[in-house]
Amino acid sequence: MTENITQFLPILFMLVLVAFVIFIVFSLAGHFNRSKRIEEKLDKALKEMAEKKEK
């Protein structure tokens, strides 16, 4: 039984590592998407302000 566990430990460790990396990538991607949306909103607001000043 102990031999089976020691054989599976590296595989288990790799799976955990892969899951962790995927989680980090997704969280970073979500963060960048959010900041992009905020930038778009700021650009839109600035353009509207500029248009109002021109009138």
PDB file of N, CA, C and O in Angstrom:
ATOM      1  N   MET A   1       0.830  -1.206   0.000  1.00  0.00           N
ATOM      2  CA  MET A   1       0.000   0.000   0.000  1.00  0.00           C
ATOM      3  C   MET A   1       0.869   1.264   0.000  1.00  0.00           C
ATOM      4  O   MET A   1       0.623   2.185  -0.762  1.00  0.00           O
ATOM      5  N   THR A   2       1.903   1.283   0.835  1.00  0.00           N
ATOM      6  CA  THR A   2       2.765   2.465   0.897  1.00  0.00           C
ATOM      7  C   THR A   2       3.507   2.675  -0.416  1.00  0.00           C
ATOM      8  O   THR A   2       3.781   3.801  -0.804  1.00  0.00           O
ATOM      9  N   GLU A   3       3.814   1.585  -1.122  1.00  0.00           N
ATOM     10  CA  GLU A   3       4.511   1.711  -2.411  1.00  0.00           C
ATOM     11  C   GLU A   3       3.614   2.426  -3.425  1.00  0.00           C
ATOM     12  O   GLU A   3       4.082   3.256  -4.197  1.00  0.00           O
ATOM     13  N   ASN A   4       2.331   2.108  -3.421  1.00  0.00           N
ATOM     14  CA  ASN A   4       1.384   2.760  -4.341  1.00  0.00           C
ATOM     15  C   ASN A   4       1.306   4.250  -4.056  1.00  0.00           C
ATOM     16  O   ASN A   4       1.280   5.063  -4.984  1.00  0.00           O
ATOM     17  N   ILE A   5       1.252   4.621  -2.778  1.00  0.00           N
ATOM     18  CA  ILE A   5       1.155   6.036  -2.402  1.00  0.00           C
ATOM     19  C   ILE A   5       2.392   6.794  -2.879  1.00  0.00           C
ATOM     20  O   ILE A   5       2.274   7.864  -3.468  1.00  0.00           O
ATOM     21  N   THR A   6       3.570   6.244  -2.665  1.00  0.00           N
ATOM     22  CA  THR A   6       4.807   6.931  -3.077  1.00  0.00           C
ATOM     23  C   THR A   6       4.886   7.054  -4.595  1.00  0.00           C
ATOM     24  O   THR A   6       5.470   8.000  -5.108  1.00  0.00           O
ATOM     25  N   GLN A   7       4.272   6.098  -5.312  1.00  0.00           N
ATOM     26  CA  GLN A   7       4.273   6.191  -6.779  1.00  0.00           C
ATOM     27  C   GLN A   7       3.351   7.312  -7.252  1.00  0.00           C
ATOM     28  O   GLN A   7       3.640   7.986  -8.232  1.00  0.00           O
ATOM     29  N   PHE A   8       2.239   7.507  -6.538  1.00  0.00           N
ATOM     30  CA  PHE A   8       1.254   8.507  -6.964  1.00  0.00           C
ATOM     31  C   PHE A   8       1.551   9.916  -6.465  1.00  0.00           C
ATOM     32  O   PHE A   8       0.994  10.874  -6.973  1.00  0.00           O
ATOM     33  N   LEU A   9       2.421  10.050  -5.478  1.00  0.00           N
ATOM     34  CA  LEU A   9       2.713  11.380  -4.922  1.00  0.00           C
ATOM     35  C   LEU A   9       3.207  12.370  -5.979  1.00  0.00           C
ATOM     36  O   LEU A   9       2.692  13.485  -6.041  1.00  0.00           O
ATOM     37  N   PRO A  10       4.202  12.014  -6.793  1.00  0.00           N
ATOM     38  CA  PRO A  10       4.661  12.982  -7.813  1.00  0.00           C
ATOM     39  C   PRO A  10       3.549  13.361  -8.796  1.00  0.00           C
ATOM     40  O   PRO A  10       3.430  14.528  -9.180  1.00  0.00           O
ATOM     41  N   ILE A  11       2.729  12.397  -9.185  1.00  0.00           N
ATOM     42  CA  ILE A  11       1.629  12.662 -10.115  1.00  0.00           C
ATOM     43  C   ILE A  11       0.628  13.609  -9.463  1.00  0.00           C
ATOM     44  O   ILE A  11       0.175  14.575 -10.069  1.00  0.00           O
ATOM     45  N   LEU A  12       0.298  13.330  -8.203  1.00  0.00           N
ATOM     46  CA  LEU A  12      -0.635  14.167  -7.453  1.00  0.00           C
ATOM     47  C   LEU A  12      -0.092  15.588  -7.331  1.00  0.00           C
ATOM     48  O   LEU A  12      -0.801  16.567  -7.532  1.00  0.00           O
ATOM     49  N   PHE A  13       1.210  15.686  -7.024  1.00  0.00           N
ATOM     50  CA  PHE A  13       1.855  16.991  -6.881  1.00  0.00           C
ATOM     51  C   PHE A  13       1.783  17.771  -8.188  1.00  0.00           C
ATOM     52  O   PHE A  13       1.480  18.964  -8.199  1.00  0.00           O
ATOM     53  N   MET A  14       2.039  17.080  -9.304  1.00  0.00           N
ATOM     54  CA  MET A  14       1.985  17.735 -10.609  1.00  0.00           C
ATOM     55  C   MET A  14       0.569  18.230 -10.910  1.00  0.00           C
ATOM     56  O   MET A  14       0.386  19.334 -11.412  1.00  0.00           O
ATOM     57  N   LEU A  15      -0.433  17.413 -10.591  1.00  0.00           N
ATOM     58  CA  LEU A  15      -1.827  17.805 -10.840  1.00  0.00           C
ATOM     59  C   LEU A  15      -2.190  19.057 -10.034  1.00  0.00           C
ATOM     60  O   LEU A  15      -2.811  19.982 -10.549  1.00  0.00           O
ATOM     61  N   VAL A  16      -1.775  19.071  -8.766  1.00  0.00           N
ATOM     62  CA  VAL A  16      -2.051  20.227  -7.911  1.00  0.00           C
ATOM     63  C   VAL A  16      -1.358  21.466  -8.469  1.00  0.00           C
ATOM     64  O   VAL A  16      -1.932  22.554  -8.528  1.00  0.00           O
ATOM     65  N   LEU A  17      -0.115  21.300  -8.903  1.00  0.00           N
ATOM     66  CA  LEU A  17       0.664  22.402  -9.456  1.00  0.00           C
ATOM     67  C   LEU A  17      -0.013  22.955 -10.716  1.00  0.00           C
ATOM     68  O   LEU A  17      -0.160  24.171 -10.870  1.00  0.00           O
ATOM     69  N   VAL A  18      -0.435  22.061 -11.595  1.00  0.00           N
ATOM     70  CA  VAL A  18      -1.100  22.467 -12.839  1.00  0.00           C
ATOM     71  C   VAL A  18      -2.392  23.222 -12.528  1.00  0.00           C
ATOM     72  O   VAL A  18      -2.658  24.270 -13.113  1.00  0.00           O
ATOM     73  N   ALA A  19      -3.182  22.690 -11.576  1.00  0.00           N
ATOM     74  CA  ALA A  19      -4.440  23.339 -11.208  1.00  0.00           C
ATOM     75  C   ALA A  19      -4.164  24.741 -10.652  1.00  0.00           C
ATOM     76  O   ALA A  19      -4.872  25.692 -10.966  1.00  0.00           O
ATOM     77  N   PHE A  20      -3.109  24.857  -9.847  1.00  0.00           N
ATOM     78  CA  PHE A  20      -2.743  26.140  -9.249  1.00  0.00           C
ATOM     79  C   PHE A  20      -2.353  27.151 -10.321  1.00  0.00           C
ATOM     80  O   PHE A  20      -2.783  28.299 -10.305  1.00  0.00           O
ATOM     81  N   VAL A  21      -1.546  26.707 -11.284  1.00  0.00           N
ATOM     82  CA  VAL A  21      -1.099  27.588 -12.371  1.00  0.00           C
ATOM     83  C   VAL A  21      -2.292  28.056 -13.201  1.00  0.00           C
ATOM     84  O   VAL A  21      -2.409  29.229 -13.535  1.00  0.00           O
ATOM     85  N   ILE A  22      -3.205  27.119 -13.504  1.00  0.00           N
ATOM     86  CA  ILE A  22      -4.394  27.472 -14.288  1.00  0.00           C
ATOM     87  C   ILE A  22      -5.230  28.501 -13.537  1.00  0.00           C
ATOM     88  O   ILE A  22      -5.711  29.476 -14.120  1.00  0.00           O
ATOM     89  N   PHE A  23      -5.384  28.305 -12.218  1.00  0.00           N
ATOM     90  CA  PHE A  23      -6.153  29.235 -11.399  1.00  0.00           C
ATOM     91  C   PHE A  23      -5.533  30.632 -11.441  1.00  0.00           C
ATOM     92  O   PHE A  23      -6.231  31.625 -11.619  1.00  0.00           O
ATOM     93  N   ILE A  24      -4.201  30.707 -11.320  1.00  0.00           N
ATOM     94  CA  ILE A  24      -3.504  31.998 -11.341  1.00  0.00           C
ATOM     95  C   ILE A  24      -3.714  32.687 -12.693  1.00  0.00           C
ATOM     96  O   ILE A  24      -4.007  33.878 -12.761  1.00  0.00           O
ATOM     97  N   VAL A  25      -3.582  31.907 -13.777  1.00  0.00           N
ATOM     98  CA  VAL A  25      -3.737  32.476 -15.117  1.00  0.00           C
ATOM     99  C   VAL A  25      -5.141  33.054 -15.293  1.00  0.00           C
ATOM    100  O   VAL A  25      -5.304  34.158 -15.797  1.00  0.00           O
ATOM    101  N   PHE A  26      -6.161  32.292 -14.846  1.00  0.00           N
ATOM    102  CA  PHE A  26      -7.531  32.771 -14.989  1.00  0.00           C
ATOM    103  C   PHE A  26      -7.792  34.013 -14.153  1.00  0.00           C
ATOM    104  O   PHE A  26      -8.455  34.939 -14.602  1.00  0.00           O
ATOM    105  N   SER A  27      -7.257  34.042 -12.931  1.00  0.00           N
ATOM    106  CA  SER A  27      -7.491  35.210 -12.067  1.00  0.00           C
ATOM    107  C   SER A  27      -6.804  36.443 -12.655  1.00  0.00           C
ATOM    108  O   SER A  27      -7.355  37.541 -12.626  1.00  0.00           O
ATOM    109  N   LEU A  28      -5.606  36.262 -13.216  1.00  0.00           N
ATOM    110  CA  LEU A  28      -4.900  37.390 -13.835  1.00  0.00           C
ATOM    111  C   LEU A  28      -5.656  37.870 -15.063  1.00  0.00           C
ATOM    112  O   LEU A  28      -5.804  39.066 -15.288  1.00  0.00           O
ATOM    113  N   ALA A  29      -6.147  36.943 -15.873  1.00  0.00           N
ATOM    114  CA  ALA A  29      -6.889  37.303 -17.084  1.00  0.00           C
ATOM    115  C   ALA A  29      -8.141  38.094 -16.699  1.00  0.00           C
ATOM    116  O   ALA A  29      -8.461  39.102 -17.328  1.00  0.00           O
ATOM    117  N   GLY A  30      -8.838  37.654 -15.666  1.00  0.00           N
ATOM    118  CA  GLY A  30     -10.025  38.363 -15.205  1.00  0.00           C
ATOM    119  C   GLY A  30      -9.682  39.757 -14.734  1.00  0.00           C
ATOM    120  O   GLY A  30     -10.398  40.712 -15.011  1.00  0.00           O
ATOM    121  N   HIS A  31      -8.555  39.883 -14.043  1.00  0.00           N
ATOM    122  CA  HIS A  31      -8.125  41.195 -13.542  1.00  0.00           C
ATOM    123  C   HIS A  31      -7.841  42.137 -14.703  1.00  0.00           C
ATOM    124  O   HIS A  31      -8.240  43.290 -14.696  1.00  0.00           O
ATOM    125  N   PHE A  32      -7.143  41.634 -15.736  1.00  0.00           N
ATOM    126  CA  PHE A  32      -6.812  42.481 -16.879  1.00  0.00           C
ATOM    127  C   PHE A  32      -8.070  42.882 -17.634  1.00  0.00           C
ATOM    128  O   PHE A  32      -8.180  44.005 -18.110  1.00  0.00           O
ATOM    129  N   ASN A  33      -9.037  41.973 -17.757  1.00  0.00           N
ATOM    130  CA  ASN A  33     -10.294  42.305 -18.438  1.00  0.00           C
ATOM    131  C   ASN A  33     -11.014  43.423 -17.703  1.00  0.00           C
ATOM    132  O   ASN A  33     -11.550  44.327 -18.317  1.00  0.00           O
ATOM    133  N   ARG A  34     -11.028  43.347 -16.375  1.00  0.00           N
ATOM    134  CA  ARG A  34     -11.706  44.368 -15.577  1.00  0.00           C
ATOM    135  C   ARG A  34     -11.035  45.724 -15.768  1.00  0.00           C
ATOM    136  O   ARG A  34     -11.696  46.725 -15.973  1.00  0.00           O
ATOM    137  N   SER A  35      -9.708  45.758 -15.714  1.00  0.00           N
ATOM    138  CA  SER A  35      -8.998  47.034 -15.850  1.00  0.00           C
ATOM    139  C   SER A  35      -9.192  47.598 -17.258  1.00  0.00           C
ATOM    140  O   SER A  35      -9.265  48.803 -17.442  1.00  0.00           O
ATOM    141  N   LYS A  36      -9.302  46.709 -18.257  1.00  0.00           N
ATOM    142  CA  LYS A  36      -9.545  47.171 -19.621  1.00  0.00           C
ATOM    143  C   LYS A  36     -10.896  47.856 -19.713  1.00  0.00           C
ATOM    144  O   LYS A  36     -11.031  48.910 -20.317  1.00  0.00           O
ATOM    145  N   ARG A  37     -11.908  47.242 -19.102  1.00  0.00           N
ATOM    146  CA  ARG A  37     -13.251  47.826 -19.127  1.00  0.00           C
ATOM    147  C   ARG A  37     -13.262  49.188 -18.456  1.00  0.00           C
ATOM    148  O   ARG A  37     -13.903  50.117 -18.917  1.00  0.00           O
ATOM    149  N   ILE A  38     -12.542  49.304 -17.348  1.00  0.00           N
ATOM    150  CA  ILE A  38     -12.471  50.579 -16.628  1.00  0.00           C
ATOM    151  C   ILE A  38     -11.822  51.638 -17.527  1.00  0.00           C
ATOM    152  O   ILE A  38     -12.282  52.771 -17.600  1.00  0.00           O
ATOM    153  N   GLU A  39     -10.761  51.250 -18.235  1.00  0.00           N
ATOM    154  CA  GLU A  39     -10.087  52.188 -19.139  1.00  0.00           C
ATOM    155  C   GLU A  39     -11.039  52.650 -20.241  1.00  0.00           C
ATOM    156  O   GLU A  39     -11.072  53.825 -20.592  1.00  0.00           O
ATOM    157  N   GLU A  40     -11.825  51.707 -20.773  1.00  0.00           N
ATOM    158  CA  GLU A  40     -12.777  52.059 -21.826  1.00  0.00           C
ATOM    159  C   GLU A  40     -13.808  53.058 -21.305  1.00  0.00           C
ATOM    160  O   GLU A  40     -14.154  54.018 -21.989  1.00  0.00           O
ATOM    161  N   LYS A  41     -14.289  52.828 -20.081  1.00  0.00           N
ATOM    162  CA  LYS A  41     -15.269  53.742 -19.496  1.00  0.00           C
ATOM    163  C   LYS A  41     -14.665  55.135 -19.304  1.00  0.00           C
ATOM    164  O   LYS A  41     -15.311  56.149 -19.555  1.00  0.00           O
ATOM    165  N   LEU A  42     -13.404  55.181 -18.847  1.00  0.00           N
ATOM    166  CA  LEU A  42     -12.732  56.469 -18.656  1.00  0.00           C
ATOM    167  C   LEU A  42     -12.588  57.195 -19.987  1.00  0.00           C
ATOM    168  O   LEU A  42     -12.845  58.396 -20.080  1.00  0.00           O
ATOM    169  N   ASP A  43     -12.163  56.461 -21.016  1.00  0.00           N
ATOM    170  CA  ASP A  43     -12.015  57.075 -22.340  1.00  0.00           C
ATOM    171  C   ASP A  43     -13.335  57.650 -22.825  1.00  0.00           C
ATOM    172  O   ASP A  43     -13.404  58.764 -23.348  1.00  0.00           O
ATOM    173  N   LYS A  44     -14.409  56.879 -22.639  1.00  0.00           N
ATOM    174  CA  LYS A  44     -15.734  57.324 -23.078  1.00  0.00           C
ATOM    175  C   LYS A  44     -16.137  58.599 -22.335  1.00  0.00           C
ATOM    176  O   LYS A  44     -16.613  59.566 -22.948  1.00  0.00           O
ATOM    177  N   ALA A  45     -15.922  58.607 -21.023  1.00  0.00           N
ATOM    178  CA  ALA A  45     -16.300  59.766 -20.210  1.00  0.00           C
ATOM    179  C   ALA A  45     -15.496  60.995 -20.635  1.00  0.00           C
ATOM    180  O   ALA A  45     -16.039  62.095 -20.750  1.00  0.00           O
ATOM    181  N   LEU A  46     -14.207  60.811 -20.885  1.00  0.00           N
ATOM    182  CA  LEU A  46     -13.359  61.940 -21.290  1.00  0.00           C
ATOM    183  C   LEU A  46     -13.802  62.491 -22.636  1.00  0.00           C
ATOM    184  O   LEU A  46     -13.838  63.711 -22.841  1.00  0.00           O
ATOM    185  N   LYS A  47     -14.147  61.583 -23.564  1.00  0.00           N
ATOM    186  CA  LYS A  47     -14.610  62.035 -24.879  1.00  0.00           C
ATOM    187  C   LYS A  47     -15.903  62.836 -24.754  1.00  0.00           C
ATOM    188  O   LYS A  47     -16.069  63.867 -25.408  1.00  0.00           O
ATOM    189  N   GLU A  48     -16.818  62.358 -23.898  1.00  0.00           N
ATOM    190  CA  GLU A  48     -18.094  63.062 -23.723  1.00  0.00           C
ATOM    191  C   GLU A  48     -17.856  64.446 -23.127  1.00  0.00           C
ATOM    192  O   GLU A  48     -18.474  65.424 -23.521  1.00  0.00           O
ATOM    193  N   MET A  49     -16.935  64.527 -22.143  1.00  0.00           N
ATOM    194  CA  MET A  49     -16.623  65.807 -21.540  1.00  0.00           C
ATOM    195  C   MET A  49     -16.042  66.775 -22.566  1.00  0.00           C
ATOM    196  O   MET A  49     -16.375  67.956 -22.607  1.00  0.00           O
ATOM    197  N   ALA A  50     -15.161  66.254 -23.415  1.00  0.00           N
ATOM    198  CA  ALA A  50     -14.531  67.086 -24.447  1.00  0.00           C
ATOM    199  C   ALA A  50     -15.592  67.613 -25.415  1.00  0.00           C
ATOM    200  O   ALA A  50     -15.561  68.771 -25.821  1.00  0.00           O
ATOM    201  N   GLU A  51     -16.545  66.745 -25.771  1.00  0.00           N
ATOM    202  CA  GLU A  51     -17.615  67.160 -26.692  1.00  0.00           C
ATOM    203  C   GLU A  51     -18.472  68.263 -26.065  1.00  0.00           C
ATOM    204  O   GLU A  51     -18.853  69.219 -26.734  1.00  0.00           O
ATOM    205  N   LYS A  52     -18.756  68.139 -24.772  1.00  0.00           N
ATOM    206  CA  LYS A  52     -19.583  69.145 -24.093  1.00  0.00           C
ATOM    207  C   LYS A  52     -18.857  70.486 -24.039  1.00  0.00           C
ATOM    208  O   LYS A  52     -19.466  71.539 -24.172  1.00  0.00           O
ATOM    209  N   LYS A  53     -17.551  70.450 -23.836  1.00  0.00           N
ATOM    210  CA  LYS A  53     -16.775  71.687 -23.759  1.00  0.00           C
ATOM    211  C   LYS A  53     -16.730  72.384 -25.104  1.00  0.00           C
ATOM    212  O   LYS A  53     -16.702  73.612 -25.180  1.00  0.00           O
ATOM    213  N   GLU A  54     -16.692  71.611 -26.185  1.00  0.00           N
ATOM    214  CA  GLU A  54     -16.628  72.180 -27.533  1.00  0.00           C
ATOM    215  C   GLU A  54     -17.909  72.945 -27.864  1.00  0.00           C
ATOM    216  O   GLU A  54     -17.871  73.925 -28.591  1.00  0.00           O
ATOM    217  N   LYS A  55     -19.057  72.468 -27.367  1.00  0.00           N
ATOM    218  CA  LYS A  55     -20.346  73.087 -27.713  1.00  0.00           C
ATOM    219  C   LYS A  55     -20.516  74.464 -27.113  1.00  0.00           C
ATOM    220  O   LYS A  55     -20.019  74.813 -26.102  1.00  0.00           O
TER     221      LYS A  55
END
